[in-house]
PDB file of C-alpha atoms in Angstrom:
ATOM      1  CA  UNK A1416      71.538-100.686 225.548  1.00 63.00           C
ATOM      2  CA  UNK A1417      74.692 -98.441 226.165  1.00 66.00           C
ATOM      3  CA  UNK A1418      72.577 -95.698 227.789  1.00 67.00           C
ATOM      4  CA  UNK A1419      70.499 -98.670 230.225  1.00 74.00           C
ATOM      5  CA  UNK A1420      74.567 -99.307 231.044  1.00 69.00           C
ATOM      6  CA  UNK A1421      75.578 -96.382 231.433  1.00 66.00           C
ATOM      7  CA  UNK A1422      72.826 -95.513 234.520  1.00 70.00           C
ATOM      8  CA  UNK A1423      72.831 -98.725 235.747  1.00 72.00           C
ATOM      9  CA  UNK A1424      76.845 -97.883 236.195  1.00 68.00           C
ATOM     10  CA  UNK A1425      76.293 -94.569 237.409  1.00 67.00           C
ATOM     11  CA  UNK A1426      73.312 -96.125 240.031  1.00 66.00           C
ATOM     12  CA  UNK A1427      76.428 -98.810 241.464  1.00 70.00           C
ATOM     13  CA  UNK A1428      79.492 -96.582 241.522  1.00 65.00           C
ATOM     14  CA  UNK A1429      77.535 -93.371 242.889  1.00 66.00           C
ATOM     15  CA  UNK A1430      76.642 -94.247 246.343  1.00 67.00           C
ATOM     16  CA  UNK A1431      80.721 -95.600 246.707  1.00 62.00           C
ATOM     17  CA  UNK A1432      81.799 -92.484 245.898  1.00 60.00           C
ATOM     18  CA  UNK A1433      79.484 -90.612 248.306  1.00 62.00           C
ATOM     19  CA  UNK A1434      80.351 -92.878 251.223  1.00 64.00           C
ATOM     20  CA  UNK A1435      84.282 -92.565 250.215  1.00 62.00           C
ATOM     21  CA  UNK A1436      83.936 -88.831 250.594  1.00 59.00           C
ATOM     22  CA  UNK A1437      84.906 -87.901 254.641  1.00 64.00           C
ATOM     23  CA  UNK A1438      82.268 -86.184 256.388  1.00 64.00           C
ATOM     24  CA  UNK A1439      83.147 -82.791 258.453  1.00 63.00           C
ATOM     25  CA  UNK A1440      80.867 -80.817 260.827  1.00 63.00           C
ATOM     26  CA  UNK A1441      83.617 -77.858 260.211  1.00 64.00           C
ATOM     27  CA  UNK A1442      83.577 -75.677 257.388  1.00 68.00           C
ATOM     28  CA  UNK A1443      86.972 -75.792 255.436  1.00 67.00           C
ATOM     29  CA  UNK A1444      88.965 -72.486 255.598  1.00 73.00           C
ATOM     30  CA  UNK A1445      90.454 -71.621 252.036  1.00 72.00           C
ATOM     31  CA  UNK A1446      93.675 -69.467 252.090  1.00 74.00           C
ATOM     32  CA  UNK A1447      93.729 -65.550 251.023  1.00 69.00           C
ATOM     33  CA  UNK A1448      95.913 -66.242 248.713  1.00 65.00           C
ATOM     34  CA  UNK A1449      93.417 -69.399 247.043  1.00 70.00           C
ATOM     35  CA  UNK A1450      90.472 -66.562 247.217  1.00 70.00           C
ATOM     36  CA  UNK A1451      92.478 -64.125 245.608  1.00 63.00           C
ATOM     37  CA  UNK A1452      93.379 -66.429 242.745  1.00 63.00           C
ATOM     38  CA  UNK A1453      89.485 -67.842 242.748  1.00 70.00           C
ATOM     39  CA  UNK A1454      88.208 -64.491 242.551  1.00 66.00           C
ATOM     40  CA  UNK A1455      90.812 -63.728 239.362  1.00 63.00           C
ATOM     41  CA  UNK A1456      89.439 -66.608 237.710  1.00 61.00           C
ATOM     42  CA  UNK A1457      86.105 -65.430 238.134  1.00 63.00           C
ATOM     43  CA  UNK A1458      86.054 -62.038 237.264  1.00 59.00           C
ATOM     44  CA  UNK A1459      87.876 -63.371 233.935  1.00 56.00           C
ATOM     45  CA  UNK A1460      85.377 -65.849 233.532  1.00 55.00           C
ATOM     46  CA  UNK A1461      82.738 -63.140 233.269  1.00 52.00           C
ATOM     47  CA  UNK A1462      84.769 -61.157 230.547  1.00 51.00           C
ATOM     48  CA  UNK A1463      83.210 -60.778 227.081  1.00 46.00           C
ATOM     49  CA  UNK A1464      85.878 -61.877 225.404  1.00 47.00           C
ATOM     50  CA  UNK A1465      86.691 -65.558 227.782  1.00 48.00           C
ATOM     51  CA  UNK A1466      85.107 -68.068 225.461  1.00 50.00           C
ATOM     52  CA  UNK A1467      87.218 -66.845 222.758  1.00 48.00           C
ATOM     53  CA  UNK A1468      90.341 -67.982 224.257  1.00 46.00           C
ATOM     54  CA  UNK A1469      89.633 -70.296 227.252  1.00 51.00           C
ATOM     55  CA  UNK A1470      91.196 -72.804 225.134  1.00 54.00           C
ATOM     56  CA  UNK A1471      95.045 -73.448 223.608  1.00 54.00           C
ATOM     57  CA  UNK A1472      93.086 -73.986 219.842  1.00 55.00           C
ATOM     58  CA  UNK A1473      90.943 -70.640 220.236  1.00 54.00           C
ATOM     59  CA  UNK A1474      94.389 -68.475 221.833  1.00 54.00           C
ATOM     60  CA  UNK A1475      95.885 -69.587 218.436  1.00 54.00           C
ATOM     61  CA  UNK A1476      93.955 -68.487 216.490  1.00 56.00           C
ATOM     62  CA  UNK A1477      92.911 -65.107 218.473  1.00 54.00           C
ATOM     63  CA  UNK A1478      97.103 -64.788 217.975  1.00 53.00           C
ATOM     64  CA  UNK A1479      96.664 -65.485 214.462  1.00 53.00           C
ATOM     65  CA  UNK A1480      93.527 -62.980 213.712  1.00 53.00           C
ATOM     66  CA  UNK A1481      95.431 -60.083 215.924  1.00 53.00           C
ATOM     67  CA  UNK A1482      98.523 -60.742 213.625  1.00 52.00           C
ATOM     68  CA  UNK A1483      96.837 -60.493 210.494  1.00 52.00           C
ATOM     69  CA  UNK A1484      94.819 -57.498 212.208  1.00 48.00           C
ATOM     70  CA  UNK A1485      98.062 -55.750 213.350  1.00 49.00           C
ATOM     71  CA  UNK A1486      99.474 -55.811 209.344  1.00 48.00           C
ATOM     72  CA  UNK A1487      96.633 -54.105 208.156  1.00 44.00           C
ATOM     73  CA  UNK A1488      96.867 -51.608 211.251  1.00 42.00           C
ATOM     74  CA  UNK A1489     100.663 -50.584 209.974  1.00 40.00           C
ATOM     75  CA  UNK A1490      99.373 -50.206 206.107  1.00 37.00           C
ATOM     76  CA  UNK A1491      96.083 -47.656 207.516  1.00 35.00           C
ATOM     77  CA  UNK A1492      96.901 -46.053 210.749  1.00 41.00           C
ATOM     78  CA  UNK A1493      93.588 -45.023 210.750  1.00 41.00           C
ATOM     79  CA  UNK A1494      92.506 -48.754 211.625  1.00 51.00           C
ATOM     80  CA  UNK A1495      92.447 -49.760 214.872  1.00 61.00           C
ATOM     81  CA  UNK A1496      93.190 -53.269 216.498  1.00 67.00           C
ATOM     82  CA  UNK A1497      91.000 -54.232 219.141  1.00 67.00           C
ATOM     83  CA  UNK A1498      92.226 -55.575 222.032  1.00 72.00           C
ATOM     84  CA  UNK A1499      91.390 -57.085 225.643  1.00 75.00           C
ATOM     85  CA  UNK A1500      93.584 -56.631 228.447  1.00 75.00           C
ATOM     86  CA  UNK A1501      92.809 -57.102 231.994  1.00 74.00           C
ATOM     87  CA  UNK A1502      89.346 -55.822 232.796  1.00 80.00           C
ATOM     88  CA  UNK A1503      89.578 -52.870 229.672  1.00 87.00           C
ATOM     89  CA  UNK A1504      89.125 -53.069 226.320  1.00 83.00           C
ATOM     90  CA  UNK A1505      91.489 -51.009 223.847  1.00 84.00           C
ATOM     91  CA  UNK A1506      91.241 -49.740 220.503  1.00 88.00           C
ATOM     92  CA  UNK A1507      95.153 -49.564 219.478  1.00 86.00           C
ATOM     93  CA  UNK A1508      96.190 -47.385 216.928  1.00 86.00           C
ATOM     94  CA  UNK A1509      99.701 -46.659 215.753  1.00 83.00           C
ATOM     95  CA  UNK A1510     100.060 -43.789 217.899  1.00 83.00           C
ATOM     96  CA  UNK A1511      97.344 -44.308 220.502  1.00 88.00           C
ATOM     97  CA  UNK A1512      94.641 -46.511 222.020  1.00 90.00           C
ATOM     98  CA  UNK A1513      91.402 -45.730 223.721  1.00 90.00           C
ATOM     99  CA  UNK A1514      90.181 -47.400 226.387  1.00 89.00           C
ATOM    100  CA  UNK A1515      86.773 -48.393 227.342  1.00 87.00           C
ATOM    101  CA  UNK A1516      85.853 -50.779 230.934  1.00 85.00           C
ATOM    102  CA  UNK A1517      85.226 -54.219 229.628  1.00 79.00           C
ATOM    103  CA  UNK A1518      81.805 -54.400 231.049  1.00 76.00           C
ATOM    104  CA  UNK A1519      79.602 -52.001 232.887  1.00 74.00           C
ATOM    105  CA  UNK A1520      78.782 -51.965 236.489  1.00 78.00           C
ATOM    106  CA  UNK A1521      75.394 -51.106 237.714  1.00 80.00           C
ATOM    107  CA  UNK A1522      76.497 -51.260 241.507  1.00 86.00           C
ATOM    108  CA  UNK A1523      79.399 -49.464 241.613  1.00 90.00           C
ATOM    109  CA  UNK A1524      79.243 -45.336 242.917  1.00 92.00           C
ATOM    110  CA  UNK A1525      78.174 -42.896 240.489  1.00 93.00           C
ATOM    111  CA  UNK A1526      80.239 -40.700 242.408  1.00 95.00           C
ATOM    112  CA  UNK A1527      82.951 -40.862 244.453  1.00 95.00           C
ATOM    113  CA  UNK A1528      81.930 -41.439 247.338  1.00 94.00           C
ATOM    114  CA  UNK A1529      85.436 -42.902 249.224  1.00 94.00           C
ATOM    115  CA  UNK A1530      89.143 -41.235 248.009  1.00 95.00           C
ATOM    116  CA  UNK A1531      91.873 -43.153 247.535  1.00 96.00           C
ATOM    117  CA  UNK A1532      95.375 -42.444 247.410  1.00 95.00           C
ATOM    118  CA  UNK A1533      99.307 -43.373 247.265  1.00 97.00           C
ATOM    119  CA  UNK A1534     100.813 -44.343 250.862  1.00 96.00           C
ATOM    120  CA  UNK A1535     104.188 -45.344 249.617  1.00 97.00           C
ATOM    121  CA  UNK A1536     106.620 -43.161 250.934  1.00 97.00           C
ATOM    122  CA  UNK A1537     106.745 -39.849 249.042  1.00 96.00           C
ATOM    123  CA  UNK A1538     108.713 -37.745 251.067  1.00 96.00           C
ATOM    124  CA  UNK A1539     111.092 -36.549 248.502  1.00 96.00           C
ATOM    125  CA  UNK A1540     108.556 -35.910 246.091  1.00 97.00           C
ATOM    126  CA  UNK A1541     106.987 -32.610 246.157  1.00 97.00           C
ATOM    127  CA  UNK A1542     103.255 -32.702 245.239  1.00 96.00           C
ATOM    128  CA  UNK A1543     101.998 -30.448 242.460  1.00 96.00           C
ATOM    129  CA  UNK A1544      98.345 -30.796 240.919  1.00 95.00           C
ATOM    130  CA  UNK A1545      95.712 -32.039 243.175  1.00 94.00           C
ATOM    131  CA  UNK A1546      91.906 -31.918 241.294  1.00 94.00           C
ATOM    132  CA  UNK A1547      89.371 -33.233 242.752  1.00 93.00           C
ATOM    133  CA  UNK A1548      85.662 -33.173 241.515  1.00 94.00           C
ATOM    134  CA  UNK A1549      82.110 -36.185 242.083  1.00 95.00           C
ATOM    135  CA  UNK A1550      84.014 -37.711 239.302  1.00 94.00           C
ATOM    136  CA  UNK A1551      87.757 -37.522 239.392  1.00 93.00           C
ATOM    137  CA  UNK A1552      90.539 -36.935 241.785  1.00 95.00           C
ATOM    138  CA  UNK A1553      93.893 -36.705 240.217  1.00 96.00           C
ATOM    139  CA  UNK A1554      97.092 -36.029 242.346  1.00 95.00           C
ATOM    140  CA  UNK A1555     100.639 -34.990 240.507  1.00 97.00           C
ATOM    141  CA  UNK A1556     104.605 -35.692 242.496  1.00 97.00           C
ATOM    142  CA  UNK A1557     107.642 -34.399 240.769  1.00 97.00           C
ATOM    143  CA  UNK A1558     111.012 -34.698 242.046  1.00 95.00           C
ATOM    144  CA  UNK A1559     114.205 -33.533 239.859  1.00 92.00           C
ATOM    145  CA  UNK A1560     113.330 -35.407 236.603  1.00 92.00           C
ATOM    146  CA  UNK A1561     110.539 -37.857 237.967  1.00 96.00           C
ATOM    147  CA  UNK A1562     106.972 -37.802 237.684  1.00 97.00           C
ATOM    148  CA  UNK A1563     104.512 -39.574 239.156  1.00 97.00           C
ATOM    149  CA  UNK A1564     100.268 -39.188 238.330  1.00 97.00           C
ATOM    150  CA  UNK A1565      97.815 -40.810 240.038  1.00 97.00           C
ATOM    151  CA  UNK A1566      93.991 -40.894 238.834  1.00 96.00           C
ATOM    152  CA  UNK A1567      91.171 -42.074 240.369  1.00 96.00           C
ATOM    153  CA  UNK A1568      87.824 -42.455 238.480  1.00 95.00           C
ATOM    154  CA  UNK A1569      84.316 -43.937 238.834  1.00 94.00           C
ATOM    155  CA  UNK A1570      83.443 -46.404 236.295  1.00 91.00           C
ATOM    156  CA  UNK A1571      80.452 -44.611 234.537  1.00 88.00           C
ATOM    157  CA  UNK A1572      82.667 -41.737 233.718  1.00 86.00           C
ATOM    158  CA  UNK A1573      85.756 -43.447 232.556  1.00 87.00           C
ATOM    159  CA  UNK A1574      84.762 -44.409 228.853  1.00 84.00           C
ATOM    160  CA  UNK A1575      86.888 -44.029 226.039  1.00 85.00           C
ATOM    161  CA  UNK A1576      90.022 -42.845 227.778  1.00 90.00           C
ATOM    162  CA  UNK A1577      93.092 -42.335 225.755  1.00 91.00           C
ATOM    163  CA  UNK A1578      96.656 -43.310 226.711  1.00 92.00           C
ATOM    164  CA  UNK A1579      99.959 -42.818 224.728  1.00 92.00           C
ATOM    165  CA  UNK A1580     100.695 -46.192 223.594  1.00 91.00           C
ATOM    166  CA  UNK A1581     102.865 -45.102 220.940  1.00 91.00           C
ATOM    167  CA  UNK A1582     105.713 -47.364 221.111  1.00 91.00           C
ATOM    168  CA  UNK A1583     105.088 -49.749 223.594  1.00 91.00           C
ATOM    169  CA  UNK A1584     106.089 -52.541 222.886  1.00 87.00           C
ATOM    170  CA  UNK A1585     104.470 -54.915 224.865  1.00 88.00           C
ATOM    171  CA  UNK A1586     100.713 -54.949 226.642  1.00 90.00           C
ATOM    172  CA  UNK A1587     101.293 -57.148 229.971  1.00 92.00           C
ATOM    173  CA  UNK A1588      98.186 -58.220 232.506  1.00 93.00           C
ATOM    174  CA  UNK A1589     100.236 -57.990 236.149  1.00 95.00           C
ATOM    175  CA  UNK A1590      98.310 -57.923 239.265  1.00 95.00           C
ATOM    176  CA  UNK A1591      97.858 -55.288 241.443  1.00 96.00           C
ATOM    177  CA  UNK A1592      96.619 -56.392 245.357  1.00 94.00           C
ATOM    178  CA  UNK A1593      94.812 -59.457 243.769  1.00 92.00           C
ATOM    179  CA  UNK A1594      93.097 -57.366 240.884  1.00 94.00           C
ATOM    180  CA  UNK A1595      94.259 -57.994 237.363  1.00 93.00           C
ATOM    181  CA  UNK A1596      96.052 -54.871 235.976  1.00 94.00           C
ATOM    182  CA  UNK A1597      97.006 -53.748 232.538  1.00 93.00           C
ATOM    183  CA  UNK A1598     100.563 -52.408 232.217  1.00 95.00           C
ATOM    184  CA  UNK A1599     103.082 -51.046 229.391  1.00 94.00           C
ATOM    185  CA  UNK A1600     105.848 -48.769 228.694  1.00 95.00           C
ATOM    186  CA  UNK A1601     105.902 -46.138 225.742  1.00 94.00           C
ATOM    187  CA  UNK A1602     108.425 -44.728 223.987  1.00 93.00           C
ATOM    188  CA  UNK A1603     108.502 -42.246 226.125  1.00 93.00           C
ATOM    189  CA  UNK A1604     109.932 -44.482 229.071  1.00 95.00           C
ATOM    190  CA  UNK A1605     106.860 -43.423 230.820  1.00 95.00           C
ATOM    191  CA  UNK A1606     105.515 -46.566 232.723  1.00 97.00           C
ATOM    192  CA  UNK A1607     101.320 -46.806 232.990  1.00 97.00           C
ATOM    193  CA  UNK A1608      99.065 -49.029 235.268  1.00 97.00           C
ATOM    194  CA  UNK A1609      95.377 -49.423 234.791  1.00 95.00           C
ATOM    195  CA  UNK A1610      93.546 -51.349 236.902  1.00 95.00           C
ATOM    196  CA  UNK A1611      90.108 -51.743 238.634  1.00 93.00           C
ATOM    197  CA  UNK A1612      88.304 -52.823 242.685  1.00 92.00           C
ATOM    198  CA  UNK A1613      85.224 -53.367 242.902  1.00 88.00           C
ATOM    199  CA  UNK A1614      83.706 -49.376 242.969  1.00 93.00           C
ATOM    200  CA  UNK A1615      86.250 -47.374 240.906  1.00 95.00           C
ATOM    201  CA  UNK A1616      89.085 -47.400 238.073  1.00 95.00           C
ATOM    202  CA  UNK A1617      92.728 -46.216 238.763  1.00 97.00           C
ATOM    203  CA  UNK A1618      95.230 -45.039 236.565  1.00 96.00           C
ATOM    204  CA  UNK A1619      99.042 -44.469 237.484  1.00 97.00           C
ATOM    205  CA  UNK A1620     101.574 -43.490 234.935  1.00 96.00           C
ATOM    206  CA  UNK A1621     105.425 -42.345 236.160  1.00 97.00           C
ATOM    207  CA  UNK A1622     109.229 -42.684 234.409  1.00 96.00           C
ATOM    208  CA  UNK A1623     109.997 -44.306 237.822  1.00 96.00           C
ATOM    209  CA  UNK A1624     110.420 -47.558 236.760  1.00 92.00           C
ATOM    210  CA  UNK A1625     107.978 -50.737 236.054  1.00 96.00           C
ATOM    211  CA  UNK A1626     108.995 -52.161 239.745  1.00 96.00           C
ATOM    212  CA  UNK A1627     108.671 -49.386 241.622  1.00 97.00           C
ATOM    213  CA  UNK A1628     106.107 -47.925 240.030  1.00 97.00           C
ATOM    214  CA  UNK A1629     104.165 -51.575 240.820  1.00 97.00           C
ATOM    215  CA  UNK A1630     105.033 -50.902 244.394  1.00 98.00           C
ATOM    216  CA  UNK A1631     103.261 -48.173 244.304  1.00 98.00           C
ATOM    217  CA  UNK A1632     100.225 -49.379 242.616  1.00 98.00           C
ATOM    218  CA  UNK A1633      99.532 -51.790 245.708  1.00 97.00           C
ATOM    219  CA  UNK A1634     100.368 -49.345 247.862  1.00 97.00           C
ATOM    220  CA  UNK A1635      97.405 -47.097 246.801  1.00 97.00           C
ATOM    221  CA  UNK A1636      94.123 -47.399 249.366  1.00 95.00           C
ATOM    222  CA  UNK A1637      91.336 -45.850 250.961  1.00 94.00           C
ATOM    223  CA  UNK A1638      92.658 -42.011 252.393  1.00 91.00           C
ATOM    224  CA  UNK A1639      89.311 -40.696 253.148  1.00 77.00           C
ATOM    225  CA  UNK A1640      85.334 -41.213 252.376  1.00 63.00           C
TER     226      UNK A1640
END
């Protein structure tokens, strides 16, 4: 009886709704800023790692597991925690992490096929390393005390990277030009930004500053193909 009540509800209220909704010939127009956010949520949803915490119960206890994982990580250093941040994976170790691309990506360039580069203003900087291979391009700036590196990668090549995390105290996910980022700070005070488009990855890492050195994230684009 409930489910003959239930359609027989569904079958009276349905055809309301439909006529309640307004009709348009014109195709609505959603905002950049709506797509950008639309196109976060998306590429999130498609993460390995969403259906463990798309809910306040499951962040809990992910929170929970990574504390009890994190004790045992400062009784072996040898043990690694493993850990998602923005579109990278990272095995965390006391002194280190590697990092690995969440997911592969059939589609993007085996090579690189279109450089990018820094266009904030670098004037005073002085550039000293440029490499450059079907791979990799890596470009160097130093400037009395300040340091500024800039990698560029395709995706099949850049698997189990390692960065100094020793001492950072904090992994954040910022965004960089609508793509999700992964930032942090060692205890260096040297300042590292990995993030990812659509066709390649792209590491900075400077003692500039977290705000400037985000400035200069979104300032990186195309420079030549």
């Amino acid at each position: 009886m409930n489910e003959m009540f239930k359609r027989a509800l569904a079958e009276a209220l349905i055809p309301e709704y439909e006529s309640s909704v307004p009709q348009t010939e014109t195709e609505h127009e959603f905002s950049p800023e709506f797509e950008k956010k639309m196109n976060m949520l998306i590429r999130r949803q498609k993460k390995p790692f969403y259906m463990l915490v798309n809910t306040a119960s499951k962040r809990v206890a992910c929170v929970v597991a990574c504390v009890a994982l994190a004790s045992s990580v400062a009784v072996m250093s040898s043990s690694a925690l493993r850990g998602g941040f923005a579109d990278f994976f990272m095995d965390i170790f006391t002194d280190r992490s590697v990092v690995t691309p969440a997911e592969s990506d059939a589609e993007a360039p085996a090579t690189i096929e279109e450089k990018y580069g820094i266009t904030y203003d670098l004037s005073d900087y002085q550039m000293t390393c440029y490499e450059s291979n079907e791979h990799f391009v890596h470009y160097s700036y130093d400037k009395e005390g300040y340091a500024i590196d800039f990698e560029q990668s395709v995706k099949s090549n850049f698997e189990n990277v390692m960065l100094n995390t020793e001492g950072a105290e904090e992994i954040e996910t910022i965004s960089i030009n609508g793509y999700e980022a992964m930032y942090f700070c060692n205890y260096l005070d040297y300042h590292y930004i990995l993030w990812e488009n659509e066709d390649y990855i792209f590491k900075l890492m400077s003692n500039v500053g977290k705000n400037e050195l985000i400035d200069i994230a979104e300032s990186v684009q195309k420079v030549e193909n």
